[in-house]
Amino acid sequence: MDISNFGDPHKTYIMGILNVTPDSFSDGGSYTDLNSALRRAEEMVSEGVDIIDIGGESTRPGYTPVDADEEADRVIPVIKEIRKYLNIPISVDTYKASVAKKALDAGADIINDIWGFRQDPQMAKIAAEYGALCVLMHNSDDTFYGDLITDVARELGESVRIALEAGVRKDRIILDPGIGFGKTLEQNLEVIRHLSDFTNMGYPILVGASRKSVIFKTLGIKPAEGDPATCAISVMSAQAGARFVRVHNVKMNAMAIRMTEGIMYGTGDK
């Protein structure tokens, strides 16, 4: 699989979130058995999802890390089950090379790494070996920047360098500016305001803001109440030229994005 599979310049593709964790911030514990995970995957396909992103470790603030074996035990059976029944691209949300390798062996197509290949030195090699599509996200241990947008772009460029030097092809790389990771509320809002700066970097961009703190802190709501606001960010992302959005509520965001595309390009059902 390469970027050409998602090559329509008038379309923003939807990555649906399937967390098979007990402690994710808005849906933890909802899809921890095979039947419920498969049902949710089937539901997302019916709602218009383009990629299903499967995660086995919560990365919410204050999360409890899990070891690679436990993470693999959570995600691999789900990947295999979905691959048996659904013809849909599958992404694995992990920063551990051993988990990514097992996921690719089980039928995953995409590595979604929240540390942009800067955490596990083997990750880029695995991605290159398998020819996997890669989402390289910006992340940081702190929130101190000289110039936020410039620094985030520079650090994403470092992730790209690591990938290319390991042999990952340019047409396998997607960048994610990392909303909700290593950034304050105001910094997250600034990244969203400047999405076009990232879409101009020469790589497809993924935006993942669904139900995150930038929403519930801005609005004073619970994370699970943030779907309409997520749609607002999805619309802004499509307008800025983002190729992908990563969301929990596929149906609502698909409607918002398809309507946006209809207005922008005159596309849609005739």
XYZ file of C-alpha atoms in Angstrom:
270
model
C 0.000 0.000 0.000
C 1.229 3.513 -0.761
C -0.088 7.059 -0.701
C -1.552 6.634 -4.185
C -4.263 4.495 -2.583
C -5.369 7.730 -0.927
C -4.529 10.005 -3.822
C -7.726 11.941 -4.498
C -6.738 15.613 -3.930
C -10.400 16.482 -3.354
C -10.901 13.986 -0.541
C -9.981 13.870 3.126
C -9.795 10.252 4.241
C -11.121 9.067 7.584
C -9.074 6.961 9.989
C -11.420 5.452 12.556
C -10.134 4.823 16.083
C -10.542 1.353 17.563
C -8.991 1.258 21.029
C -8.680 -2.247 22.469
C -7.527 -0.900 25.817
C -9.177 -0.822 29.249
C -8.114 2.767 30.000
C -8.400 5.023 26.929
C -9.810 8.402 27.909
C -13.190 8.251 26.126
C -13.808 4.653 25.073
C -11.588 2.529 27.308
C -12.932 -0.973 27.800
C -15.584 -0.716 25.074
C -13.902 -2.994 22.516
C -11.634 -5.309 24.477
C -13.095 -8.599 23.196
C -12.971 -9.864 19.608
C -16.709 -9.792 18.962
C -17.224 -6.210 20.098
C -14.102 -5.045 18.241
C -15.220 -6.714 15.014
C -18.736 -5.302 15.347
C -17.326 -1.809 15.817
C -15.044 -2.259 12.792
C -18.005 -3.391 10.674
C -20.008 -0.425 11.913
C -17.223 2.003 10.992
C -17.013 0.526 7.497
C -20.757 1.066 7.049
C -20.294 4.674 8.217
C -17.645 5.441 5.614
C -14.290 4.807 7.290
C -11.214 4.521 5.051
C -8.709 3.125 7.585
C -9.172 1.414 10.937
C -6.518 2.368 13.499
C -6.094 -0.223 16.259
C -4.381 0.724 19.506
C -3.457 -1.461 22.456
C -1.929 1.110 24.798
C -3.619 4.286 25.965
C -1.473 7.392 25.476
C -3.761 9.788 27.308
C -2.082 12.102 29.858
C -1.029 10.079 32.892
C -1.418 6.756 31.083
C 0.061 3.540 32.468
C 2.564 2.066 29.996
C 2.188 -1.575 29.029
C 4.974 -3.839 27.858
C 5.271 -4.924 24.251
C 4.008 -8.455 24.849
C 0.830 -7.285 26.551
C 0.216 -4.664 23.872
C 0.671 -7.275 21.147
C -1.661 -9.677 22.950
C -4.346 -6.983 22.797
C -4.009 -5.895 19.167
C -2.866 -8.929 17.164
C -6.028 -11.044 17.606
C -8.168 -8.042 16.645
C -6.098 -7.335 13.526
C -6.372 -10.979 12.461
C -10.117 -11.054 13.087
C -10.780 -7.871 11.129
C -8.506 -8.984 8.302
C -10.482 -12.241 7.990
C -13.787 -10.471 7.416
C -13.155 -6.935 6.148
C -11.263 -5.590 3.147
C -10.162 -2.349 4.792
C -6.700 -0.854 5.404
C -5.602 -1.470 8.995
C -3.268 0.759 10.998
C -1.540 -0.186 14.226
C -1.093 2.617 16.744
C 2.224 1.758 18.393
C 5.713 3.139 18.986
C 7.231 -0.296 19.683
C 8.968 -2.016 16.770
C 8.243 -5.538 18.016
C 4.508 -4.797 18.181
C 4.574 -3.176 14.745
C 6.311 -6.214 13.243
C 3.782 -8.629 14.700
C 0.939 -6.385 13.538
C 2.280 -6.234 9.983
C 2.699 -10.014 9.987
C -0.938 -10.298 11.128
C -2.200 -8.176 8.239
C -1.813 -4.522 9.215
C -0.856 -2.086 6.461
C 0.133 1.072 8.341
C 2.319 1.976 11.333
C 1.002 4.962 13.300
C 3.877 6.002 15.584
C 3.179 8.753 18.134
C 6.933 9.297 18.503
C 7.669 9.598 14.794
C 10.333 6.853 14.756
C 12.295 8.711 17.473
C 11.513 6.340 20.378
C 12.390 2.852 19.140
C 15.468 2.768 16.878
C 14.234 -0.413 15.177
C 10.887 1.049 14.074
C 12.104 2.708 10.864
C 13.929 -0.480 9.841
C 10.763 -2.537 10.295
C 8.734 -0.026 8.289
C 11.279 -0.110 5.457
C 11.516 -3.900 5.487
C 7.762 -4.320 5.133
C 7.163 -1.325 2.866
C 4.529 -0.164 5.328
C 2.748 3.144 5.130
C 3.934 5.262 8.085
C 2.282 8.019 10.110
C 5.045 10.009 11.795
C 3.639 12.141 14.593
C 5.277 15.047 16.381
C 5.710 14.539 20.112
C 7.795 16.065 22.866
C 8.633 15.472 26.509
C 7.981 19.136 27.308
C 6.098 22.170 25.978
C 9.005 24.582 25.531
C 9.488 25.876 21.993
C 11.344 28.781 20.454
C 8.810 29.176 17.672
C 6.100 26.524 17.919
C 5.209 25.985 14.264
C 8.809 26.196 13.065
C 10.006 23.821 15.784
C 7.255 21.264 15.182
C 7.963 21.313 11.433
C 11.690 20.930 12.067
C 11.161 17.968 14.400
C 8.804 16.334 11.914
C 11.569 16.802 9.375
C 13.876 14.878 11.702
C 11.388 11.995 11.750
C 11.316 12.058 7.959
C 15.131 11.953 7.872
C 15.175 8.890 10.148
C 12.612 7.153 7.950
C 14.337 7.923 4.655
C 17.785 6.947 5.941
C 16.364 3.577 7.029
C 15.036 2.989 3.531
C 11.399 4.047 3.882
C 10.207 5.452 0.569
C 8.946 9.011 0.464
C 5.584 7.841 -0.892
C 5.050 5.807 2.299
C 5.222 8.796 4.679
C 2.365 10.734 6.297
C 3.004 13.473 8.869
C 0.928 14.299 11.951
C 1.589 17.588 13.825
C 0.644 15.875 17.090
C -2.293 17.758 18.529
C -2.529 16.863 22.222
C 1.060 15.668 22.569
C 3.786 17.822 24.110
C 1.719 20.977 23.741
C -0.331 23.279 25.951
C -3.925 24.181 25.192
C -2.876 27.411 23.467
C -0.171 25.603 21.523
C -2.665 23.004 20.308
C -4.984 25.771 19.123
C -2.061 27.447 17.349
C -1.181 24.221 15.530
C -4.771 23.908 14.325
C -4.727 27.534 13.138
C -1.552 26.833 11.159
C -2.407 23.449 9.623
C -1.679 24.788 6.146
C 1.962 25.282 7.201
C 2.210 21.520 7.647
C 0.266 20.587 4.515
C 2.888 22.593 2.604
C 5.767 20.405 3.845
C 5.503 18.082 0.864
C 3.908 15.111 2.622
C 0.281 14.179 3.272
C -0.908 15.353 6.667
C -3.034 13.538 9.238
C -4.876 15.507 11.928
C -5.902 13.730 15.133
C -7.843 15.920 17.555
C -10.858 13.729 18.265
C -12.193 14.177 21.834
C -8.829 15.531 23.003
C -8.126 18.072 25.708
C -7.945 20.924 23.212
C -11.688 20.387 22.807
C -12.934 19.639 26.289
C -10.706 22.263 27.921
C -11.781 24.923 25.442
C -15.467 24.109 25.828
C -15.598 22.875 29.428
C -17.185 19.531 28.489
C -16.474 15.819 28.943
C -14.301 14.104 26.298
C -17.174 11.947 25.036
C -19.223 15.093 24.391
C -16.643 16.445 21.975
C -17.767 14.919 18.684
C -19.426 18.055 17.231
C -16.317 20.077 18.052
C -14.161 17.331 16.515
C -16.179 17.811 13.336
C -15.324 21.520 13.367
C -11.618 20.641 13.436
C -12.128 18.017 10.724
C -13.744 20.648 8.502
C -10.845 23.054 9.133
C -8.417 20.231 8.371
C -10.097 19.477 5.051
C -10.058 23.163 4.166
C -6.340 23.350 5.013
C -5.571 20.409 2.713
C -5.118 17.612 5.258
C -5.344 14.208 3.592
C -6.475 12.311 6.718
C -8.357 12.867 9.966
C -8.291 10.380 12.850
C -11.633 10.277 14.692
C -13.828 8.290 17.067
C -17.226 9.179 15.574
C -16.841 8.123 11.960
C -20.411 8.785 10.835
C -20.585 12.372 12.099
C -17.158 13.333 10.784
C -17.756 11.653 7.423
C -20.893 13.733 6.934
C -19.083 16.935 7.904
C -16.145 16.253 5.608
C -18.204 15.111 2.628
C -20.303 18.276 2.948
C -17.151 20.374 3.095
C -15.835 18.673 -0.026
C -19.153 19.261 -1.758
C -18.909 22.976 -1.040
C -15.238 23.240 -1.946
C -15.166 21.074 -5.059
C -18.749 20.406 -6.101
C -18.294 16.710 -5.464
C -20.661 14.205 -3.904
C -23.684 12.151 -4.943
C -25.410 13.626 -7.980
